PDB file of C-alpha atoms and ligand atoms in Angstrom:
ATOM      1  CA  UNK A 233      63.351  76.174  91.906  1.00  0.00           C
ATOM      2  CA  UNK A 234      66.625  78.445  90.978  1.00  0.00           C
ATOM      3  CA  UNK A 235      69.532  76.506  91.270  1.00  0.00           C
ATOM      4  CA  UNK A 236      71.785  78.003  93.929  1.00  0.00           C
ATOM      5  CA  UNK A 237      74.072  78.983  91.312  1.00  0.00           C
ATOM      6  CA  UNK A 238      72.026  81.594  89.884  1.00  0.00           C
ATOM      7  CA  UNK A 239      72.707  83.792  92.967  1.00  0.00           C
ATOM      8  CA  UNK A 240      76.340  84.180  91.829  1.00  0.00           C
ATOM      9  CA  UNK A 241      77.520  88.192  91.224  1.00  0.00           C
ATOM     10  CA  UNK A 242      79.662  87.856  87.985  1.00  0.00           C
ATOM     11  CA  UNK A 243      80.499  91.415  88.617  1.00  0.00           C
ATOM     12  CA  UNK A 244      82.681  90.566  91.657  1.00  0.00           C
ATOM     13  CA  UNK A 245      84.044  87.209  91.646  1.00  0.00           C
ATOM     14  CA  UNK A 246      87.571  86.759  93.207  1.00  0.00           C
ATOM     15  CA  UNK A 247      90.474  87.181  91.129  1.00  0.00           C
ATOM     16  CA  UNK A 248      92.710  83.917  92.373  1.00  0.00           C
ATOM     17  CA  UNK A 249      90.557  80.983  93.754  1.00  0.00           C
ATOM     18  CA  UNK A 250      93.397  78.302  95.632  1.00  0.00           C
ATOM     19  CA  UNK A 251      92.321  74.784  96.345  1.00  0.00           C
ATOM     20  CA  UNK A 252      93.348  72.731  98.354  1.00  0.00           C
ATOM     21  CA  UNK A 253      91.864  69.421  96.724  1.00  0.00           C
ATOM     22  CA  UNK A 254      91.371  67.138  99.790  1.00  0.00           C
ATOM     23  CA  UNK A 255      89.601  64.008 100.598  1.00  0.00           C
ATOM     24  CA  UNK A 256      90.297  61.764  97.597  1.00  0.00           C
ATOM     25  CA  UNK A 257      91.414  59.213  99.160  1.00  0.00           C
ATOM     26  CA  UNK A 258      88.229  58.869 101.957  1.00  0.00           C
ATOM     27  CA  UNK A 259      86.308  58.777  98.544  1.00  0.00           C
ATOM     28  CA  UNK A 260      87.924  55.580  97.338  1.00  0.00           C
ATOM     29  CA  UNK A 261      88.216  54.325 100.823  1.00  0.00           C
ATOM     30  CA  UNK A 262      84.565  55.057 101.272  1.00  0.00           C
ATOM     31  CA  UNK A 263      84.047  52.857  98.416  1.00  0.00           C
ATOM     32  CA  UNK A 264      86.664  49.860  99.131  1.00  0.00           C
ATOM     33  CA  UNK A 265      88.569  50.959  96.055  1.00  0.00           C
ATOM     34  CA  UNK A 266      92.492  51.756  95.733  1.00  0.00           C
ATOM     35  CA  UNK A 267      93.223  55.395  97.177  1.00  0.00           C
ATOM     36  CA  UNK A 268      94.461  55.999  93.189  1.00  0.00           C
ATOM     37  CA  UNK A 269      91.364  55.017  92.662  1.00  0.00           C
ATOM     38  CA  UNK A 270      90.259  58.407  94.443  1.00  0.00           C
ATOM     39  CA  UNK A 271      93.125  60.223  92.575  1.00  0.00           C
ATOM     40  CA  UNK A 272      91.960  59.198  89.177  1.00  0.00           C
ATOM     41  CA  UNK A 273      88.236  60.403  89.932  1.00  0.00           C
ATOM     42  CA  UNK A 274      90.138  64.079  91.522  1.00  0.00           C
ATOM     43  CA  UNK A 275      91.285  64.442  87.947  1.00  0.00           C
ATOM     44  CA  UNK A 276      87.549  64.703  86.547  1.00  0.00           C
ATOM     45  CA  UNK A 277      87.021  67.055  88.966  1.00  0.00           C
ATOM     46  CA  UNK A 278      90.296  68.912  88.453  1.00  0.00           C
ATOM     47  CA  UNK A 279      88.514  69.245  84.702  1.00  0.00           C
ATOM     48  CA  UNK A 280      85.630  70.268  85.893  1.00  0.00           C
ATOM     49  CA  UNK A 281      86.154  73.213  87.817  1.00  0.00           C
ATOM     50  CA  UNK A 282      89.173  74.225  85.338  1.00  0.00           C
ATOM     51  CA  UNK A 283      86.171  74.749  82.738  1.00  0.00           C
ATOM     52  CA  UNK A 284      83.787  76.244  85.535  1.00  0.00           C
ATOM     53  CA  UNK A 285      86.956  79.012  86.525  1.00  0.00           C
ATOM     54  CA  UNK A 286      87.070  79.590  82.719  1.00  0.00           C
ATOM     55  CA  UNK A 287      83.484  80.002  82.121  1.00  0.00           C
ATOM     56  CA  UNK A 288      83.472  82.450  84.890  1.00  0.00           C
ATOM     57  CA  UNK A 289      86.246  84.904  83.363  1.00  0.00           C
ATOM     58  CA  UNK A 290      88.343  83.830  87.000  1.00  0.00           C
ATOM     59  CA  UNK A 291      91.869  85.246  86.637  1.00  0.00           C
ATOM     60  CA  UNK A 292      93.627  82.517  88.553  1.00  0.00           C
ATOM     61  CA  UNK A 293      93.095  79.115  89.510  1.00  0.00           C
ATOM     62  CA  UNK A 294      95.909  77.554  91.749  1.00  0.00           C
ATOM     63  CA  UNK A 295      96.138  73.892  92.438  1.00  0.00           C
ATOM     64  CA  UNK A 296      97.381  71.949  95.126  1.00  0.00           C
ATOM     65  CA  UNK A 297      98.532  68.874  93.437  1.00  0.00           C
ATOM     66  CA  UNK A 298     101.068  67.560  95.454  1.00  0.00           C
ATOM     67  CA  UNK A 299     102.835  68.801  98.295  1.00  0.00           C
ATOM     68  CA  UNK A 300     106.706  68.818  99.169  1.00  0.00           C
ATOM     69  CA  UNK A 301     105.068  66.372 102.484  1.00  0.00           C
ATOM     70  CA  UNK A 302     103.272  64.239  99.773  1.00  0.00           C
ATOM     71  CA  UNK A 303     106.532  62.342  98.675  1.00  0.00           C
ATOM     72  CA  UNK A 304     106.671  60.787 102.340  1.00  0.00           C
ATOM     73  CA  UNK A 305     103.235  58.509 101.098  1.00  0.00           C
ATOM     74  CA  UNK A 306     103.814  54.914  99.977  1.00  0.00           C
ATOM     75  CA  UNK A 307     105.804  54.579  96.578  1.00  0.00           C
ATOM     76  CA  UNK A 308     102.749  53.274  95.051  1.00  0.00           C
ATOM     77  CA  UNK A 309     100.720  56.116  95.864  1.00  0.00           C
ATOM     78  CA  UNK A 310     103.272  58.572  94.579  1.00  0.00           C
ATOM     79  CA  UNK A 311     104.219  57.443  91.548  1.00  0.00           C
ATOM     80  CA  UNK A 312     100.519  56.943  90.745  1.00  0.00           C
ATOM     81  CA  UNK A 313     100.164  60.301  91.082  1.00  0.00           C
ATOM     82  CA  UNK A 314     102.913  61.231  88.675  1.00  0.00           C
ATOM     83  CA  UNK A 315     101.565  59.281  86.303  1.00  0.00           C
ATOM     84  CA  UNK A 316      98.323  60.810  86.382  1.00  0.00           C
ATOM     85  CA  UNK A 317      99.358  64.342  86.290  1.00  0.00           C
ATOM     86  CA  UNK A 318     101.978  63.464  83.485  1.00  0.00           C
ATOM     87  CA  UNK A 319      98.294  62.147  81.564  1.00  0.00           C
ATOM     88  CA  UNK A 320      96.304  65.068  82.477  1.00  0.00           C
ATOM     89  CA  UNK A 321      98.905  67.617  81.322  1.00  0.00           C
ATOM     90  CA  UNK A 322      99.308  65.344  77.969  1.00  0.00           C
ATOM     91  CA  UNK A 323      95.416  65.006  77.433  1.00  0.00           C
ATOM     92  CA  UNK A 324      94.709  68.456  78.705  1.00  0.00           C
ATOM     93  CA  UNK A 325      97.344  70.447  76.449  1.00  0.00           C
ATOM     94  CA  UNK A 326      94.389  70.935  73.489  1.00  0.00           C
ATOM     95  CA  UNK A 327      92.319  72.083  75.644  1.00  0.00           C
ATOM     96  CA  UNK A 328      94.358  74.406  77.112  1.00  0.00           C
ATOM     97  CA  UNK A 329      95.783  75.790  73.684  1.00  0.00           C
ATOM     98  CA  UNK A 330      91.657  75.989  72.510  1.00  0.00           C
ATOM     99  CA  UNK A 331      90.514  77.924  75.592  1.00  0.00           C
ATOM    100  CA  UNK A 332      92.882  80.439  76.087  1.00  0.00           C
ATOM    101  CA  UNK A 333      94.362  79.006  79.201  1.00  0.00           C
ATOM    102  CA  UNK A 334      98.152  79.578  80.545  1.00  0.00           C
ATOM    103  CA  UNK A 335      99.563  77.019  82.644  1.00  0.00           C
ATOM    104  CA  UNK A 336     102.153  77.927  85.303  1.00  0.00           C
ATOM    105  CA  UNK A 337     103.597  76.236  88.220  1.00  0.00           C
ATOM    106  CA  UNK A 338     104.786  76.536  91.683  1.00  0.00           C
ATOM    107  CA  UNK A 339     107.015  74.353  93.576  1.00  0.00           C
ATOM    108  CA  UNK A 340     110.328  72.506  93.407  1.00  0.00           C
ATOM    109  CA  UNK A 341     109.911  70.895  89.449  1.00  0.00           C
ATOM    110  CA  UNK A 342     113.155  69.801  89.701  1.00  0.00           C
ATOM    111  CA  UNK A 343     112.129  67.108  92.287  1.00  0.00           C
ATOM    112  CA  UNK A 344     109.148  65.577  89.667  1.00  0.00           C
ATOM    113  CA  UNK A 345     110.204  62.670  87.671  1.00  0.00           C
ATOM    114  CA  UNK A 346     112.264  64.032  84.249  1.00  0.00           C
ATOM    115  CA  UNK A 347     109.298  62.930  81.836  1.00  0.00           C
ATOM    116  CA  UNK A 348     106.824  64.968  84.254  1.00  0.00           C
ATOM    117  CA  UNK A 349     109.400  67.370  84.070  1.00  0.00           C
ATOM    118  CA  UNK A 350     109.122  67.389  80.119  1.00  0.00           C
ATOM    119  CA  UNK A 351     105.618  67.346  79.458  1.00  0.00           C
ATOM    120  CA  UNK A 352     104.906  69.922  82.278  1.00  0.00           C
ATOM    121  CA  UNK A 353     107.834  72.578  80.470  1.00  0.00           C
ATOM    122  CA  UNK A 354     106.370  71.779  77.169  1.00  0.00           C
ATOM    123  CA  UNK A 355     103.122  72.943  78.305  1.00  0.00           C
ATOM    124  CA  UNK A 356     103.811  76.062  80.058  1.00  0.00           C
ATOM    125  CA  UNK A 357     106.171  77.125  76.839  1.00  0.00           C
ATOM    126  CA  UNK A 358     103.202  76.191  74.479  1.00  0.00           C
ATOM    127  CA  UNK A 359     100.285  78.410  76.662  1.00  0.00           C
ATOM    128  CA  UNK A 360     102.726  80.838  77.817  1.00  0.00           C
ATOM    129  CA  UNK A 361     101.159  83.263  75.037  1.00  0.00           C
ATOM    130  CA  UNK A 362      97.397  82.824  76.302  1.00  0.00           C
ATOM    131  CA  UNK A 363      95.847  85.017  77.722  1.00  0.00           C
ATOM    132  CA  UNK A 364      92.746  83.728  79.563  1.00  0.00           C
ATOM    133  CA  UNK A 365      93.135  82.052  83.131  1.00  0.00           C
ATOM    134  CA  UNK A 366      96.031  81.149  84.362  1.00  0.00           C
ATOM    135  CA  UNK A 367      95.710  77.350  85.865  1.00  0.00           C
ATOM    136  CA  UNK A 368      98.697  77.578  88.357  1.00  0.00           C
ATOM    137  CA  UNK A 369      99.784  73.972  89.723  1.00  0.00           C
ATOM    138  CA  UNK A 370     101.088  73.712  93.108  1.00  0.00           C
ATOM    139  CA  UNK A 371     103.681  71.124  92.240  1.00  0.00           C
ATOM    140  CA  UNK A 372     106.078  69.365  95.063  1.00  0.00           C
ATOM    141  CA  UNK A 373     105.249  72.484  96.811  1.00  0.00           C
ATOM    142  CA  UNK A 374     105.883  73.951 100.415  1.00  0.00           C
ATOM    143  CA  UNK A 375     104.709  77.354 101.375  1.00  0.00           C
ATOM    144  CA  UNK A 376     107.489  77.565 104.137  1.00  0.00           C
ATOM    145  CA  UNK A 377     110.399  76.279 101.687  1.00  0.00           C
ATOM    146  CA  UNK A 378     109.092  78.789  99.106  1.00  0.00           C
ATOM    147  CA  UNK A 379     109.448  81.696 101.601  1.00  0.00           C
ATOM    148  CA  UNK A 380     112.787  80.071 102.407  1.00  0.00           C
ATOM    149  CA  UNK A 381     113.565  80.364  98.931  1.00  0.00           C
ATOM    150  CA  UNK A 382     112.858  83.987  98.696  1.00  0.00           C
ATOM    151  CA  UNK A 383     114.743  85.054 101.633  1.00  0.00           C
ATOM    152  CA  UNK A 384     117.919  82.872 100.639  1.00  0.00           C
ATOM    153  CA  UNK A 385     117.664  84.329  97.293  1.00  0.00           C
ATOM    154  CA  UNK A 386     117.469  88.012  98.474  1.00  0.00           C
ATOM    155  CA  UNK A 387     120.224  87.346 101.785  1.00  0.00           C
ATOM    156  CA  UNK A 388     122.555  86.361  97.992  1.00  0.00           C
ATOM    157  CA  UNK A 389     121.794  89.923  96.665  1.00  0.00           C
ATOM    158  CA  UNK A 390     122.397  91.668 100.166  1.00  0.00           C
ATOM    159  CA  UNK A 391     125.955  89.573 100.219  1.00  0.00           C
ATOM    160  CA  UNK A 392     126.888  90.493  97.157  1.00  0.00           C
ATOM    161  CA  UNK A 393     126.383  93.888  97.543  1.00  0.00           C
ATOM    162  CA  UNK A 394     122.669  94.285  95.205  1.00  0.00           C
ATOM    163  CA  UNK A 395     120.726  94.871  97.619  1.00  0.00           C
ATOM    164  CA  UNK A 396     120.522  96.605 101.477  1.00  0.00           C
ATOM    165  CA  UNK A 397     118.565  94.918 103.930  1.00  0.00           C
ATOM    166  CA  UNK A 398     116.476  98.396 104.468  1.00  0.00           C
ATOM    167  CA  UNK A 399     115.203  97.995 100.812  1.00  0.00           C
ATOM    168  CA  UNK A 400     113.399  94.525 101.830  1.00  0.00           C
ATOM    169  CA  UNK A 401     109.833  95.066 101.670  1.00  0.00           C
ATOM    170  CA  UNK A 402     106.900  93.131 101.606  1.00  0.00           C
ATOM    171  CA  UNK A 403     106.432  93.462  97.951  1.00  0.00           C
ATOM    172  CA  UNK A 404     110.049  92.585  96.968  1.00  0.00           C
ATOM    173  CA  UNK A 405     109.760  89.592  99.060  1.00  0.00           C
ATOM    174  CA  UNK A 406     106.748  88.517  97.449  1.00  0.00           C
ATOM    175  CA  UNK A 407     108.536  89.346  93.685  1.00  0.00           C
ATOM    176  CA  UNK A 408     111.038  86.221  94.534  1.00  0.00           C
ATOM    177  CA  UNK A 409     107.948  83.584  95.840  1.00  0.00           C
ATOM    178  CA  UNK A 410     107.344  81.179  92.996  1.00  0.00           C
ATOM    179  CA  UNK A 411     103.935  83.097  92.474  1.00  0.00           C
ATOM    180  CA  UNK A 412     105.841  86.351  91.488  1.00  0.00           C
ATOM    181  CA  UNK A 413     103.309  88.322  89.536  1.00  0.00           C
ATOM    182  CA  UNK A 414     100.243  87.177  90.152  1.00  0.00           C
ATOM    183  CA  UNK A 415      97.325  88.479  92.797  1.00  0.00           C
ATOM    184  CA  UNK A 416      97.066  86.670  95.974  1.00  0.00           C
ATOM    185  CA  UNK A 417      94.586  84.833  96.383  1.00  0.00           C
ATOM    186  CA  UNK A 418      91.341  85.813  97.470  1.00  0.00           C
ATOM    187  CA  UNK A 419      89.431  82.879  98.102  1.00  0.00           C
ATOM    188  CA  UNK A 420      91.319  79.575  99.239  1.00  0.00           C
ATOM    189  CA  UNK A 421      88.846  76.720  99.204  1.00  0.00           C
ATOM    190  CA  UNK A 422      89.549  73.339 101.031  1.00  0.00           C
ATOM    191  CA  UNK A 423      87.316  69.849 100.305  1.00  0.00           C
ATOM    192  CA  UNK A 424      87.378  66.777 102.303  1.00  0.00           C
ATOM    193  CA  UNK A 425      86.528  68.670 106.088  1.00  0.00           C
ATOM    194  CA  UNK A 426      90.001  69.546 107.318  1.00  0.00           C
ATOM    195  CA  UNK A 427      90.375  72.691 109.200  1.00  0.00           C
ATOM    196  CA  UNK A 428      93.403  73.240 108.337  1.00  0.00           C
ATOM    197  CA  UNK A 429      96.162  75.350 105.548  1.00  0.00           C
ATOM    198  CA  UNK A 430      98.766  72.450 104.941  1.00  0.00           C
ATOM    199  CA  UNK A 431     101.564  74.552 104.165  1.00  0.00           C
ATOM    200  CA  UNK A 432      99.481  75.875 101.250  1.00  0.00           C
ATOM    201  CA  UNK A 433     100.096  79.399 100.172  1.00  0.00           C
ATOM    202  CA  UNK A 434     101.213  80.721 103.804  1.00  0.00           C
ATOM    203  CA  UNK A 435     102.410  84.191 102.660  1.00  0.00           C
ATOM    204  CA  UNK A 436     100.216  84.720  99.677  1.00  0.00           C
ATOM    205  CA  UNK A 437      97.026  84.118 101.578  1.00  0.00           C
ATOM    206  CA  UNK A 438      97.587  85.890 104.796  1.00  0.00           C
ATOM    207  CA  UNK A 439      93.819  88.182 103.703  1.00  0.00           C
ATOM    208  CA  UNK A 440      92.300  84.911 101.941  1.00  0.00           C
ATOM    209  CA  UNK A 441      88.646  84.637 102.621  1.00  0.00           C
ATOM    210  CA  UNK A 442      89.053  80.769 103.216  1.00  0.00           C
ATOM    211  CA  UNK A 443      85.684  78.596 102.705  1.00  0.00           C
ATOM    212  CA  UNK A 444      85.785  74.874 103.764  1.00  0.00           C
ATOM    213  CA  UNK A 445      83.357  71.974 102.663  1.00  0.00           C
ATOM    214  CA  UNK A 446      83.093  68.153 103.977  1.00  0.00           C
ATOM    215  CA  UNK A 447      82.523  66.998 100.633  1.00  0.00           C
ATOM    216  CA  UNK A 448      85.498  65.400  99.261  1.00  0.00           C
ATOM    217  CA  UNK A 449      87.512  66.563  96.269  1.00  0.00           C
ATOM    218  CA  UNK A 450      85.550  63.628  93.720  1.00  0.00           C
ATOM    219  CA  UNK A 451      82.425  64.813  94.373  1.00  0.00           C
ATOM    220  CA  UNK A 452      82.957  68.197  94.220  1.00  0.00           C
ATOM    221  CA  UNK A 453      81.294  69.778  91.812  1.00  0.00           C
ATOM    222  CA  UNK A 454      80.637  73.035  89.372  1.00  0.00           C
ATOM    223  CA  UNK A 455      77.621  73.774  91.599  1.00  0.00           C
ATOM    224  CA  UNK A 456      79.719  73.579  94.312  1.00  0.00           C
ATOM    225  CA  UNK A 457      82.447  75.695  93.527  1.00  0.00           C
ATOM    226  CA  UNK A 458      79.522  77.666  92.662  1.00  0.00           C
ATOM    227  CA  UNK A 459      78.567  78.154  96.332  1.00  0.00           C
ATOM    228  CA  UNK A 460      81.723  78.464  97.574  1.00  0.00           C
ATOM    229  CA  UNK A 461      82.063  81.448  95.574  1.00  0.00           C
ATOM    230  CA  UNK A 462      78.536  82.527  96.187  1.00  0.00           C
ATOM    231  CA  UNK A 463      80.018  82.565 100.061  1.00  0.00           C
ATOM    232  CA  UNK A 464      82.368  84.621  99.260  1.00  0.00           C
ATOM    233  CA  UNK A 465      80.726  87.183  97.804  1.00  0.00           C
ATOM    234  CA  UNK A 466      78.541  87.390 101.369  1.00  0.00           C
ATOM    235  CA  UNK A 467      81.827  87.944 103.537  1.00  0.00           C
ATOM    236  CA  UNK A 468      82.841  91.455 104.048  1.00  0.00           C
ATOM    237  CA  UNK A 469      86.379  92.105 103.464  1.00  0.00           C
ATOM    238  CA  UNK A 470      88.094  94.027 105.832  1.00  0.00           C
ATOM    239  CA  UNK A 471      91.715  93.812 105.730  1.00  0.00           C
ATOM    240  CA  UNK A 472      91.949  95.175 109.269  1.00  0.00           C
ATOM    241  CA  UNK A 473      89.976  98.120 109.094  1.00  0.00           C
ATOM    242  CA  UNK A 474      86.316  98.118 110.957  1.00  0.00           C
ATOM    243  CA  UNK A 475      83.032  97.380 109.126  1.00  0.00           C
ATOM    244  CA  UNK A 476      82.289 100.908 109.138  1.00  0.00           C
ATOM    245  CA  UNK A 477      85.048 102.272 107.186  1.00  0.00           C
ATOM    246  CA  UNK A 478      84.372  99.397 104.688  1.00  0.00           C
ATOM    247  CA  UNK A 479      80.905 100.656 104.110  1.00  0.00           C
ATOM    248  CA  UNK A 480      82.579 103.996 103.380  1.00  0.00           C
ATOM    249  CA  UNK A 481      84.861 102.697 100.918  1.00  0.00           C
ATOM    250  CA  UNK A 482      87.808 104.585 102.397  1.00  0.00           C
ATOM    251  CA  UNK A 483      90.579 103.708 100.431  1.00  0.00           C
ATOM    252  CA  UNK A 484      92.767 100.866 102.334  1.00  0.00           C
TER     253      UNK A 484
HETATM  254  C1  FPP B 631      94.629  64.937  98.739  1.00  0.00           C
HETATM  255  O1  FPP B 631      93.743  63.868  98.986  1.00  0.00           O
HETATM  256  C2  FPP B 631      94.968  64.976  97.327  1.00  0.00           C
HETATM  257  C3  FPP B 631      96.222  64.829  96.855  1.00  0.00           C
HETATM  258  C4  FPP B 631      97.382  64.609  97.723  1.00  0.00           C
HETATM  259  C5  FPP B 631      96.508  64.851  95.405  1.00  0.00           C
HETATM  260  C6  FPP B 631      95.573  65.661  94.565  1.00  0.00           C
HETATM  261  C7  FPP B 631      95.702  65.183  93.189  1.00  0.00           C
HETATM  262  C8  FPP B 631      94.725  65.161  92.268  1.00  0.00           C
HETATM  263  C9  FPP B 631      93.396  65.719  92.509  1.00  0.00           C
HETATM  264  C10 FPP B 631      94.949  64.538  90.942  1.00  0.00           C
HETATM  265  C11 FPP B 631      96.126  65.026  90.172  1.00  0.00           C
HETATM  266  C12 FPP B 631      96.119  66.485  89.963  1.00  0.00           C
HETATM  267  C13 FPP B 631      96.095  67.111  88.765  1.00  0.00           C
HETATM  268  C14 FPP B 631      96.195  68.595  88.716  1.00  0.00           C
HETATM  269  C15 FPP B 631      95.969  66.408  87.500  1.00  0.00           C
HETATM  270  P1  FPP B 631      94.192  62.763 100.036  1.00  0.00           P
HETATM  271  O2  FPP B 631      94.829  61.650  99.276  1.00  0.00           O
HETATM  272  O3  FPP B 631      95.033  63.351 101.104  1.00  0.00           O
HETATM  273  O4  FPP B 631      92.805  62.325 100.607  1.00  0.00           O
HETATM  274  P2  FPP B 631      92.512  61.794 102.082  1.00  0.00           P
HETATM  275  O5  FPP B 631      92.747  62.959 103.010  1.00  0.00           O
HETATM  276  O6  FPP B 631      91.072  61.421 102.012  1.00  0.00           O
HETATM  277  O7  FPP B 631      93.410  60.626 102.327  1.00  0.00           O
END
């Protein structure tokens, strides 16, 4: 039998994939280990489908690592966390520099502990010539403090006298989100069974196909990013118009 993955179109993957890596700690609960426990299996996973996106010539891989709501979880849990990501960007920078990958980030960095801080800098500066995916980490990140952001940043330029209010667009908004320059996201997968966007990406995804599995972030695997992406390719994107005028291809 063909695996499932063999039904993928290479010719018309999505350009940004977001995920919204839920359910690790169900897996360790499932198990009676330490939530971390859960964590510290995500990060295979995280490795996993960082090679997969590569293989697949995907543009942009976002992240969601930790939220702005995720420092409210027990100390423990926290700075568990910080300590693996601070590990996975020290372990992973090789890998990076060897496949081509650029790391970015999104989020409030200067709210991560200073040697997270460090190591995360150091690795953006070092891949910030590749050229291959970019591997965008949503980072003590909030998609309503990010728009926040943006309009506080841009109400500055209107009181200084930069910028009029009429010249506010859509795409000048988007310029000052934390994702400036980079597509929106197409296709934002969530694991672990919630139906729900978690402050994830509220602006950037507002025409995100959005596919959601029960199977939790650890077990998620190549074949099943595979499938998610196989379901997006079956979706017909319509960005308000009607199915007809899709079939026509009139211009959007
Ligand atoms: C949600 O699962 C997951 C997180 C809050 C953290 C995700 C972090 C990783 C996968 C590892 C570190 C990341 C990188 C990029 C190295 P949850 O704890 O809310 O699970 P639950 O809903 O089952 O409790």
């Amino acid at each position: 039998m063909s695996s499932p993955s063999s039904k993928l179109d290479r010719n018309s993957l999505p350009a940004h994939v977001a995920i919204i890596m839920d359910g690790n700690g169900r897996w360790a609960q499932n198990r009676g280990l330490m939530r971390l426990m859960g964590h510290r299996s995500g990060v295979k996973t995280v490795k996993k489908i960082v090679t997969a996106a590569r293989e697949l010539g995907l543009q942009v891989l976002t992240l969601y690592a930790f939220s702005s709501e995720n420092w409210k979880r027990p100390e423990q849990e926290v700075s568990g966390l910080m300590t693996l990501l601070k590990s996975y960007l020290e372990n992973e920078l090789s890998t990076m520099l060897d496949n081509n990958i650029k790391l970015r980030c999104m989020g409030r960095k200067e709210q991560l502990p200073t040697k997270v801080r460090e190591v995360l800098d150091t690795s953006i500066r070092k891949t910030a010539g590749n050229t291959g995916l970019i591997l965008n980490l949503a980072l003590s990140y909030g998609g309503r403090s990010e728009i926040v952001r943006a309009a506080r940043i841009l109400a500055s330029k209107c009181a200084e006298g930069t910028l009029h209010p009429d010249e506010i667009t859509e795409d000048l908004l988007s310029a000052h989100l934390y994702s400036t320059g980079l597509p929106d996201p197409d296709l934002v997968i969530r694991t672990g069974g919630e139906y729900r966007l978690s402050n994830f990406l509220l602006w950037q995804a507002s025409y995100a196909e959005i596919y959601i599995t029960d199977t939790n972030w650890p077990d998620f695997s190549k074949n099943d990013f595979h499938l998610a992406l196989e379901n997006y390719q079956e979706r017909q994107r319509r960005f308000g118009r009607t199915g007809d005028q899709v079939q026509k291809q009139e211009p959007l």
